[in-house]
PDB file of C-alpha atoms in Angstrom:
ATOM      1  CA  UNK T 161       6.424   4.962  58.903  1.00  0.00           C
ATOM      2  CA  UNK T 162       8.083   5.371  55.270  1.00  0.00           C
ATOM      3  CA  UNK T 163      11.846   6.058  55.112  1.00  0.00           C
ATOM      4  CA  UNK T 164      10.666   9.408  53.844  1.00  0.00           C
ATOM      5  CA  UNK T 165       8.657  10.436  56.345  1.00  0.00           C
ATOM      6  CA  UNK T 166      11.651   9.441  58.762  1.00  0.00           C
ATOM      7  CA  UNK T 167      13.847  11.816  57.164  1.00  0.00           C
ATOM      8  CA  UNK T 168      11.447  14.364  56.909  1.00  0.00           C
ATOM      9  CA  UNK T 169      10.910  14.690  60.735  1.00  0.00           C
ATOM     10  CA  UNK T 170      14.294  14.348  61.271  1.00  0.00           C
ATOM     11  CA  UNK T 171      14.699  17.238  58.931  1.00  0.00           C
ATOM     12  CA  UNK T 172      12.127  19.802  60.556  1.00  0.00           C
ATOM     13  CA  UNK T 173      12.560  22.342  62.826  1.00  0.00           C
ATOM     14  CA  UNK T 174      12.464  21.871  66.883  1.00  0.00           C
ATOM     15  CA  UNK T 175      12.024  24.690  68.932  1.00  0.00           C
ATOM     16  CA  UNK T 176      12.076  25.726  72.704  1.00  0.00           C
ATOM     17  CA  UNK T 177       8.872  26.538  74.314  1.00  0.00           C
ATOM     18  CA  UNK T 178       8.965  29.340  77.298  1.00  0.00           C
ATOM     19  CA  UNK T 179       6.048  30.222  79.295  1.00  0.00           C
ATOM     20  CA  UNK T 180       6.294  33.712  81.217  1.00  0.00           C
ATOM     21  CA  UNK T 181       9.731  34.411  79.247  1.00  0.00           C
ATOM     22  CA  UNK T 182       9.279  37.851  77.635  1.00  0.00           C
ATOM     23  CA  UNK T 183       9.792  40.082  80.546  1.00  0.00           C
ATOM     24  CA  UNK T 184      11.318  39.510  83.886  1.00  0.00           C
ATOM     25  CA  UNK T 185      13.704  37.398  84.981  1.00  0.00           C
ATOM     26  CA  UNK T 186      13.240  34.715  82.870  1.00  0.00           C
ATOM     27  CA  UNK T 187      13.554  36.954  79.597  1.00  0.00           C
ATOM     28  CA  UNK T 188      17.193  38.270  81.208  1.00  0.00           C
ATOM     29  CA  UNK T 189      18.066  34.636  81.216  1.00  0.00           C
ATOM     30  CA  UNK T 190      17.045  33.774  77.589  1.00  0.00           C
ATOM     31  CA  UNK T 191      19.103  36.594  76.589  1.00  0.00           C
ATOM     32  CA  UNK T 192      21.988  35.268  78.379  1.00  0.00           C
ATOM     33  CA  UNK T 193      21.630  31.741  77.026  1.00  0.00           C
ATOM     34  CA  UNK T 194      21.528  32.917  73.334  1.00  0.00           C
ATOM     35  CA  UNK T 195      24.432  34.905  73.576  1.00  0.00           C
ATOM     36  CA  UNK T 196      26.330  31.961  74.883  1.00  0.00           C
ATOM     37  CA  UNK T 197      24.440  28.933  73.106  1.00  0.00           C
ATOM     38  CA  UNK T 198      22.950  31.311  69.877  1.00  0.00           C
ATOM     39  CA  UNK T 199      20.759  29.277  67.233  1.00  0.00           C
ATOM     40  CA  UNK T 200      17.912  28.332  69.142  1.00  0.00           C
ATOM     41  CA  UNK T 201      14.802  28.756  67.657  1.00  0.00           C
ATOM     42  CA  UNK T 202      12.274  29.889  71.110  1.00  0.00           C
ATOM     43  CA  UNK T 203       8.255  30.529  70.947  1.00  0.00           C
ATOM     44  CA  UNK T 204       7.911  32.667  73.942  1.00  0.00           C
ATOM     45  CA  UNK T 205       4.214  32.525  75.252  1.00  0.00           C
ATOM     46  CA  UNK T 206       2.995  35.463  77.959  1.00  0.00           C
ATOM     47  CA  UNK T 207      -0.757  37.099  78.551  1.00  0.00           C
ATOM     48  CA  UNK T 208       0.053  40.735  77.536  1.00  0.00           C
ATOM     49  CA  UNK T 209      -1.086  41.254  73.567  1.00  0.00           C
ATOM     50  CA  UNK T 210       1.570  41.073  71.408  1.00  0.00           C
ATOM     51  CA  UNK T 211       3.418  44.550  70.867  1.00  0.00           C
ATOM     52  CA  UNK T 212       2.144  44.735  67.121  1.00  0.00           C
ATOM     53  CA  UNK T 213      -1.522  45.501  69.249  1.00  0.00           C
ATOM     54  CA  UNK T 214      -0.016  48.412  71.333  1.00  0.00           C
ATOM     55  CA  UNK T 215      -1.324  51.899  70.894  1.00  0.00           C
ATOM     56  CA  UNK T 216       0.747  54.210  69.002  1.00  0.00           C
ATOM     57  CA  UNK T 217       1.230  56.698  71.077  1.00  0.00           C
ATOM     58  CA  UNK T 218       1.798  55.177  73.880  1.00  0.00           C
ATOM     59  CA  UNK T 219       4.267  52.654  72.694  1.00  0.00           C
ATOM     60  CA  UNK T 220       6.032  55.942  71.146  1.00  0.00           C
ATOM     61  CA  UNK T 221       5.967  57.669  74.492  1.00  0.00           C
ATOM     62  CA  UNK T 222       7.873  54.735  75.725  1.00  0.00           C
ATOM     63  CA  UNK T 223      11.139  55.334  73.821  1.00  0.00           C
ATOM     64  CA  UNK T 224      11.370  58.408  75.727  1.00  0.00           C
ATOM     65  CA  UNK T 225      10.004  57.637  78.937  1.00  0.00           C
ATOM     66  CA  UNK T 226      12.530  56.153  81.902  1.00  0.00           C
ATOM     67  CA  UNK T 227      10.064  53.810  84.019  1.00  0.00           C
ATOM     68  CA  UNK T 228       6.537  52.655  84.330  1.00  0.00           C
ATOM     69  CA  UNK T 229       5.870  56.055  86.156  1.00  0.00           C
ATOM     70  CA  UNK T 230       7.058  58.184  84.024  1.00  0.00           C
ATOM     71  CA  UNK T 231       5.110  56.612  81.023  1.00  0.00           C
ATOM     72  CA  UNK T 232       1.949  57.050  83.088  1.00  0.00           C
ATOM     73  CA  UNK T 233       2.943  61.041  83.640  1.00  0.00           C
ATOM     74  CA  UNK T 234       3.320  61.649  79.831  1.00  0.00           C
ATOM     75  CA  UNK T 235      -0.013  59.915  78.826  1.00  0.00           C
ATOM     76  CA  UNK T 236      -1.733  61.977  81.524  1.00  0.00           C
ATOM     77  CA  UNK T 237      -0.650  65.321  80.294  1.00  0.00           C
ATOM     78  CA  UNK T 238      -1.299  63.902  76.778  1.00  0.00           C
ATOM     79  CA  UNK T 239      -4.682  62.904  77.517  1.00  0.00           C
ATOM     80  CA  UNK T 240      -5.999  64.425  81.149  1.00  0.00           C
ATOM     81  CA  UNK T 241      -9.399  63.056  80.651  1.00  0.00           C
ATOM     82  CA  UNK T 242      -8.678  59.763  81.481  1.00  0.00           C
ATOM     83  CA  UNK T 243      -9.192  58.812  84.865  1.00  0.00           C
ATOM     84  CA  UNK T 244      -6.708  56.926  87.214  1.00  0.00           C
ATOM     85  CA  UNK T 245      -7.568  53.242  86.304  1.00  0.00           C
ATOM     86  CA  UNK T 246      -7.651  54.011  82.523  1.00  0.00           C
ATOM     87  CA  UNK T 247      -4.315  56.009  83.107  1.00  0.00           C
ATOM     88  CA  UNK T 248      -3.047  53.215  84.933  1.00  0.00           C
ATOM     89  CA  UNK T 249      -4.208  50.323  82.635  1.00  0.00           C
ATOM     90  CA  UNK T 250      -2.795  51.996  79.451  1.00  0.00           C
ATOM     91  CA  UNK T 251       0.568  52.989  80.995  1.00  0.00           C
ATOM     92  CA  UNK T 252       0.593  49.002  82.576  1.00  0.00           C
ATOM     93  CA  UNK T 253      -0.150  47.968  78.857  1.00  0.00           C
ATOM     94  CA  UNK T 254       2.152  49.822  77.052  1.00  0.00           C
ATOM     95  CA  UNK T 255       5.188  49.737  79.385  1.00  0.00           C
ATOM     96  CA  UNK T 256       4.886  45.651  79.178  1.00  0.00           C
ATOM     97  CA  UNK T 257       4.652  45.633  75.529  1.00  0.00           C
ATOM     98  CA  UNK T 258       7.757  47.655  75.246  1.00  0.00           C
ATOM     99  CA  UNK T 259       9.430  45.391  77.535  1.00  0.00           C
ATOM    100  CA  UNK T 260       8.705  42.317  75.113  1.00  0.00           C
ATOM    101  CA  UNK T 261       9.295  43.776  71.996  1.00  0.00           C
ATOM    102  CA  UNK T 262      12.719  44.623  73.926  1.00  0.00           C
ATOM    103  CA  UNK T 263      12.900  41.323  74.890  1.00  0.00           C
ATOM    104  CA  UNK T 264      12.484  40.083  71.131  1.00  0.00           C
ATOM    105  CA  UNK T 265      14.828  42.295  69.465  1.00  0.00           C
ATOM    106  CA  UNK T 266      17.714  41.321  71.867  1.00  0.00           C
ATOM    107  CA  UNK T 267      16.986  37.577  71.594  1.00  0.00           C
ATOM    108  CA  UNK T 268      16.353  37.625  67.795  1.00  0.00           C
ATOM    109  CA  UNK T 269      20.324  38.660  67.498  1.00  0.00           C
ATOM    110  CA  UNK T 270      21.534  35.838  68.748  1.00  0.00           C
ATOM    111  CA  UNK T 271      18.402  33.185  67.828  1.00  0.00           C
ATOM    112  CA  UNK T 272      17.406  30.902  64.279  1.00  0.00           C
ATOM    113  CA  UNK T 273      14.002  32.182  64.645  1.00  0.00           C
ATOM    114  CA  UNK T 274      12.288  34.177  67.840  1.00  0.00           C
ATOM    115  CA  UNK T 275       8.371  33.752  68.330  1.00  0.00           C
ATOM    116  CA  UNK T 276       5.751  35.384  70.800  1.00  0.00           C
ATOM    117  CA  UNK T 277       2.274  33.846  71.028  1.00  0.00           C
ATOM    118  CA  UNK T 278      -0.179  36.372  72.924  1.00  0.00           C
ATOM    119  CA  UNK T 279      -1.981  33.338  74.921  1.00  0.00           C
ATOM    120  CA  UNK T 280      -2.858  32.584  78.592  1.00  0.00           C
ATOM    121  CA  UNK T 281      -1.918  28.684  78.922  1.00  0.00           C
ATOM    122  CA  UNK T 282      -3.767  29.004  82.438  1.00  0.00           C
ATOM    123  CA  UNK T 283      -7.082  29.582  81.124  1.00  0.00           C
ATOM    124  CA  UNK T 284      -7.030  28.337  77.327  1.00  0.00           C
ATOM    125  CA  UNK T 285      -8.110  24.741  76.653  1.00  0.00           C
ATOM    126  CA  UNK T 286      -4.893  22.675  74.606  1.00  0.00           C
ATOM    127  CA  UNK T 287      -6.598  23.191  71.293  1.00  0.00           C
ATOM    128  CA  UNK T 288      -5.857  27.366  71.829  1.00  0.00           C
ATOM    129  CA  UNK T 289      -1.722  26.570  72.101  1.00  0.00           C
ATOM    130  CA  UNK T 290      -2.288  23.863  69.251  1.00  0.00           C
ATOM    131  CA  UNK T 291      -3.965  26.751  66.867  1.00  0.00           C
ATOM    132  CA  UNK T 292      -1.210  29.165  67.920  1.00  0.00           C
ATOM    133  CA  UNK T 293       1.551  27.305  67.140  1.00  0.00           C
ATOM    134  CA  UNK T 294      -0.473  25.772  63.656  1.00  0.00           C
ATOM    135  CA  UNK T 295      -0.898  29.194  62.852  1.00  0.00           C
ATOM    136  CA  UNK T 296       2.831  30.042  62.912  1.00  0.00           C
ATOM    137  CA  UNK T 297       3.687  26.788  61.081  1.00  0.00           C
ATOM    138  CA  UNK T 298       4.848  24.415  63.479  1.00  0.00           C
ATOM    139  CA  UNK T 299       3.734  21.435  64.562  1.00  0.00           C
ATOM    140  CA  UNK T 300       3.543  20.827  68.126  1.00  0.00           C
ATOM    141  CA  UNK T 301       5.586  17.700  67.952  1.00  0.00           C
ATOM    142  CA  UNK T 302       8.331  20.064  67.144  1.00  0.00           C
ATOM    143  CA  UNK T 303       8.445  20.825  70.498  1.00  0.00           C
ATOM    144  CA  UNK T 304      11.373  19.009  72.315  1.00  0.00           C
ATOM    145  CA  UNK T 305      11.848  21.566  74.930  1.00  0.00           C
ATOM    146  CA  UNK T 306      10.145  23.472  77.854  1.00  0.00           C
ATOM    147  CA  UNK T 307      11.106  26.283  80.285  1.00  0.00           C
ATOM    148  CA  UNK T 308       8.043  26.778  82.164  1.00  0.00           C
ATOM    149  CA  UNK T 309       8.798  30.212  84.381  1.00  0.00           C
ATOM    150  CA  UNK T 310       4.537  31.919  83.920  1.00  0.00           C
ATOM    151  CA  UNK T 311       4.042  33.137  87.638  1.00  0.00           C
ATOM    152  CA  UNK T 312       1.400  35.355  89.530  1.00  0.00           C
ATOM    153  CA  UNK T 313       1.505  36.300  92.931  1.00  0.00           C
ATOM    154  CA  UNK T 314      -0.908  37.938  95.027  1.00  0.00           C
ATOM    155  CA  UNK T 315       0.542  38.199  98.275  1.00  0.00           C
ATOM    156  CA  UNK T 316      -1.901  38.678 101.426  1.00  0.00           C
ATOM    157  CA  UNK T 317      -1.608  36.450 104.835  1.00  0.00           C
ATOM    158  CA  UNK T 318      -4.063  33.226 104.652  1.00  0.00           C
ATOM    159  CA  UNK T 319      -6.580  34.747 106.855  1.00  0.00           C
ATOM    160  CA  UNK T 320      -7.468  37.126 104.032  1.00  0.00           C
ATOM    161  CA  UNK T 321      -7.363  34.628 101.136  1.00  0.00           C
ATOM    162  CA  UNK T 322      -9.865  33.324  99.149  1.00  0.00           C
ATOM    163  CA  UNK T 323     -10.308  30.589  97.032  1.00  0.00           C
ATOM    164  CA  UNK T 324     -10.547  32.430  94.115  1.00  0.00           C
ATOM    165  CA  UNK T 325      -7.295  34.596  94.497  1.00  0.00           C
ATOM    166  CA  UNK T 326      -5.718  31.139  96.220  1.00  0.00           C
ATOM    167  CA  UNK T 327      -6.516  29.427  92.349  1.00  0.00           C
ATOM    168  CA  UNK T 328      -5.641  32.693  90.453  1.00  0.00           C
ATOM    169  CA  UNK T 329      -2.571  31.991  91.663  1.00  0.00           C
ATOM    170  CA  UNK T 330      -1.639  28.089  91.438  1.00  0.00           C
ATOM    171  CA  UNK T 331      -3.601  28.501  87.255  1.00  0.00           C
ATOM    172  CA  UNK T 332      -0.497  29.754  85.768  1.00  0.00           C
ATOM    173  CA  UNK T 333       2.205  26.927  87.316  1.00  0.00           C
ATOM    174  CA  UNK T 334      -0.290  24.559  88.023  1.00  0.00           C
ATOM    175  CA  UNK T 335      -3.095  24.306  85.207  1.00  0.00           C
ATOM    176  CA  UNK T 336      -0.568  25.787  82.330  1.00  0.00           C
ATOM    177  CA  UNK T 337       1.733  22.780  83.145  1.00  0.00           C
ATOM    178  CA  UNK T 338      -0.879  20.548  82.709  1.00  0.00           C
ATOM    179  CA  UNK T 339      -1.502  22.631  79.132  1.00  0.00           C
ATOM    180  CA  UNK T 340       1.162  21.969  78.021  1.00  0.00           C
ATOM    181  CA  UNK T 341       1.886  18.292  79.068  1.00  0.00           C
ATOM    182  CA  UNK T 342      -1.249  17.612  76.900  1.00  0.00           C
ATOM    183  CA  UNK T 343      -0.448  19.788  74.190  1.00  0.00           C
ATOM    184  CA  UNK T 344       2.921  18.617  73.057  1.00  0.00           C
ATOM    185  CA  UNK T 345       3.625  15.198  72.949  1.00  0.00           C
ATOM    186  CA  UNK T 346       7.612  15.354  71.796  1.00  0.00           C
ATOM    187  CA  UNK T 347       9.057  17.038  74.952  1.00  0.00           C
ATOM    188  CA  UNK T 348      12.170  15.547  75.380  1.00  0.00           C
ATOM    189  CA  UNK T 349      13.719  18.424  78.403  1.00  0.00           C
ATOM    190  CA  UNK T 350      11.515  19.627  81.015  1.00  0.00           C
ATOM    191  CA  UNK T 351      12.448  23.413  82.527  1.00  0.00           C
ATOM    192  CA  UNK T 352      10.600  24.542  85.739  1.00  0.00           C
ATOM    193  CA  UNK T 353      11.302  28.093  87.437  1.00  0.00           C
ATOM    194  CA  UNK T 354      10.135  27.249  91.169  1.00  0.00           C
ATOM    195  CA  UNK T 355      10.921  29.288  93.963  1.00  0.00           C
ATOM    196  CA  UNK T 356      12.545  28.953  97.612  1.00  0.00           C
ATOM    197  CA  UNK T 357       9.486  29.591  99.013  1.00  0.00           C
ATOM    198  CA  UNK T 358       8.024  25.949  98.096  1.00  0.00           C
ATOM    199  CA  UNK T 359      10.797  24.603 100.853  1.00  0.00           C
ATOM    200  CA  UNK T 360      10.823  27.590 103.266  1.00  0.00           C
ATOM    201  CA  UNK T 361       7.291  29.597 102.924  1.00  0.00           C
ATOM    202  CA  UNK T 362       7.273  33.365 102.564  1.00  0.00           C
ATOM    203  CA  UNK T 363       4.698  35.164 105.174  1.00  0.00           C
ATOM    204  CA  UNK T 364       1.376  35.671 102.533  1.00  0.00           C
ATOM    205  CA  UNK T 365       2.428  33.345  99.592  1.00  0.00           C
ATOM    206  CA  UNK T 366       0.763  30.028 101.165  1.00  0.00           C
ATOM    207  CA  UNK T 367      -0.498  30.003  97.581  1.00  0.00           C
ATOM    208  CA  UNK T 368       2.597  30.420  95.615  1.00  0.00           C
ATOM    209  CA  UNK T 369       4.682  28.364  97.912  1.00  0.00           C
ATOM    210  CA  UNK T 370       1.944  25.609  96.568  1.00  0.00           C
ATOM    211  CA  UNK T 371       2.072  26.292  93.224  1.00  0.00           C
ATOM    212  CA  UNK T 372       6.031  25.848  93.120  1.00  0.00           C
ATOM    213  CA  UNK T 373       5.817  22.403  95.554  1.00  0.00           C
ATOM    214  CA  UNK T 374       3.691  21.357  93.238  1.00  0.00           C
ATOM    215  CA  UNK T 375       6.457  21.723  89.918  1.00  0.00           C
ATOM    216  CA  UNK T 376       9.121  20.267  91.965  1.00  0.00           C
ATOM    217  CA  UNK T 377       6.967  17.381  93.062  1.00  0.00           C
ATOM    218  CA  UNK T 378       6.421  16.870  89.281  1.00  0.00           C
ATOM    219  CA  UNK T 379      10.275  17.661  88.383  1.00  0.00           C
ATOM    220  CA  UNK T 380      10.930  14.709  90.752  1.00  0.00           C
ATOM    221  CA  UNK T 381       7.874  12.299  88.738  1.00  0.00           C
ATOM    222  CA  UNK T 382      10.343  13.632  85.415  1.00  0.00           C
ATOM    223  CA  UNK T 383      12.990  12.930  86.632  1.00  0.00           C
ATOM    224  CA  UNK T 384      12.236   9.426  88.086  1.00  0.00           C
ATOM    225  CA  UNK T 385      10.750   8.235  84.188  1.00  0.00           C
ATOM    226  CA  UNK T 386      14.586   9.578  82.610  1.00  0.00           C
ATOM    227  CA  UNK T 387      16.461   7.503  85.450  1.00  0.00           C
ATOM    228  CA  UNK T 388      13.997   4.377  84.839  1.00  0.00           C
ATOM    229  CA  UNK T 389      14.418   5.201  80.937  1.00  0.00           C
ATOM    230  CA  UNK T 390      18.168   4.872  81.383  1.00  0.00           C
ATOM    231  CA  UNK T 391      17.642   1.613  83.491  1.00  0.00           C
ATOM    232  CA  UNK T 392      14.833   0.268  80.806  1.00  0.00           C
ATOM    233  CA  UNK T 393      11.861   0.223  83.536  1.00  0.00           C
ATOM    234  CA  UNK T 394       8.229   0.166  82.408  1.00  0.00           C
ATOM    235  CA  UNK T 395       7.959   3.812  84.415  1.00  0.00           C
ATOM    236  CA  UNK T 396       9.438   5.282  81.031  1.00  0.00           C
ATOM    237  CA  UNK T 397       6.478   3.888  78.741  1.00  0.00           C
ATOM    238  CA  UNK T 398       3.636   5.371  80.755  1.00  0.00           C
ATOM    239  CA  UNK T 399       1.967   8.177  79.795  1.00  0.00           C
ATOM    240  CA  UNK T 400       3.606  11.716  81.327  1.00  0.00           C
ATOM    241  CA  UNK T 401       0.445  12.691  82.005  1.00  0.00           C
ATOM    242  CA  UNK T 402      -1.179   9.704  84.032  1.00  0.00           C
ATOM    243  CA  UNK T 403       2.234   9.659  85.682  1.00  0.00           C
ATOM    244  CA  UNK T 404       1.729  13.441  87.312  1.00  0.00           C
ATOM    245  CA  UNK T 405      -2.175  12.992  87.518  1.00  0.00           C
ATOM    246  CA  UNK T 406      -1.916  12.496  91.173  1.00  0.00           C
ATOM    247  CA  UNK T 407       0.641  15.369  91.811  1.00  0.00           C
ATOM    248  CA  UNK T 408      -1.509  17.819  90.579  1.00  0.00           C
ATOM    249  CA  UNK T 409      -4.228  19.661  92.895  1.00  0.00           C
TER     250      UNK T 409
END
């Protein structure tokens, strides 16, 4: 490596990579951290479209409408011949869309730069993320930090579970991790958004309470590799992802 190139990657960019952070929780804690530590420069990643994709109307019906609800009574006296689950699906839509471009505005006050990549980590091979973020300009070796808070639940008591709904629910925490991991190869801080309910259960979320054991289990492989890093083990020069292979389901 040429003294140049040094300088030049000292020189770029890094940015702060947040799964499940437009809406929610997670996106009231963003805020909160850029109005206290402003300058960051965040690629927020979610499975709604992107609000530049919403329909017109309905994302104009939203500046006027209170709640969800609401939303879902004005496009049905707009448009009465749409039945329930259209109504339903286009008010779901359009209310989450207005929540992120919400979201984006707020954080873009008090940000560098503020990105949100339409993409569902759980599902897409690495190469999807990799194309996203190429396609915004940034190399994924820009990537020194991730807050990884994507979530599903789908609450029913085991004895009604199936193994479909059981992996619908451990994809996003489980396989987006492992996304990621492989995708970005510069992660320097690790960010998980796990829940009580991986220590104390919570009656029908057998499968979330998994899905969040499993991230602290793999919090604990991180955090082992930064103690043995400090204490100049051989932990620290093994692969991230060979080290978690065996946490992972």
């Amino acid at each position: 490596e040429t003294e140049l190139e040094t300088e030049l990657e000292t020189e770029l960019e890094t940015y702060t990579v947040v799964t499940g952070g437009a809406r929610g929780v997670t996106a009231q804690c963003l805020i909160a951290l850029t109005q206290h530590e402003p300058h960051h420069s965040l690629i927020l990643i979610g499975r709604t479209p992107h609000p530049n994709t919403a329909h017109k109307d309905d994302l104009l019906k939203t500046s006027s409408a209170a709640d969800e609800p609401a939303l879902r009574s004005m496009i049905a006296r707009a448009e009465p011949q749409l039945s329930i689950k259209e109504l339903g699906s286009r008010a779901r839509l359009a209310w989450a869309q207005f929540e992120i471009e919400s979201t984006l505005n707020k954080l873009k006050k008090n940000s560098k730069q503020c990105i949100y990549l339409s993409l569902d980590i759980s599902h897409s091979p690495s190469n999807g993320l990799i194309e996203k973020l190429r396609g915004q300009g940034i190399n994924p070796s820009q990537v020194h930090t991730v807050i990884h808070a994507a979530g599903l639940i789908d609450d029913r008591r085991l004895v009604a579970k199936s193994m479909e709904s059981f992996k619908r629910v451990l994809s996003p925490k489980v396989d987006g991790l492992e996304t990621l991991i492989h995708t970005l190869p510069n992660v320097m801080y690790w960010m998980f958004f796990s829940s009580v309910s991986s220590a104390l259960g919570n009656i029908g979320q057998t499968d979330y309470a998994a899905a969040n054991a499993t991230l602290d289990s793999i919090a604990e492989v991180i955090n082992q590799r930064s103690r043995a890093a400090e204490e100049g083990s051989s932990l620290a020069d093994s692969s991230l992802a060979s080290s978690i292979a065996s946490k992972l389901p």
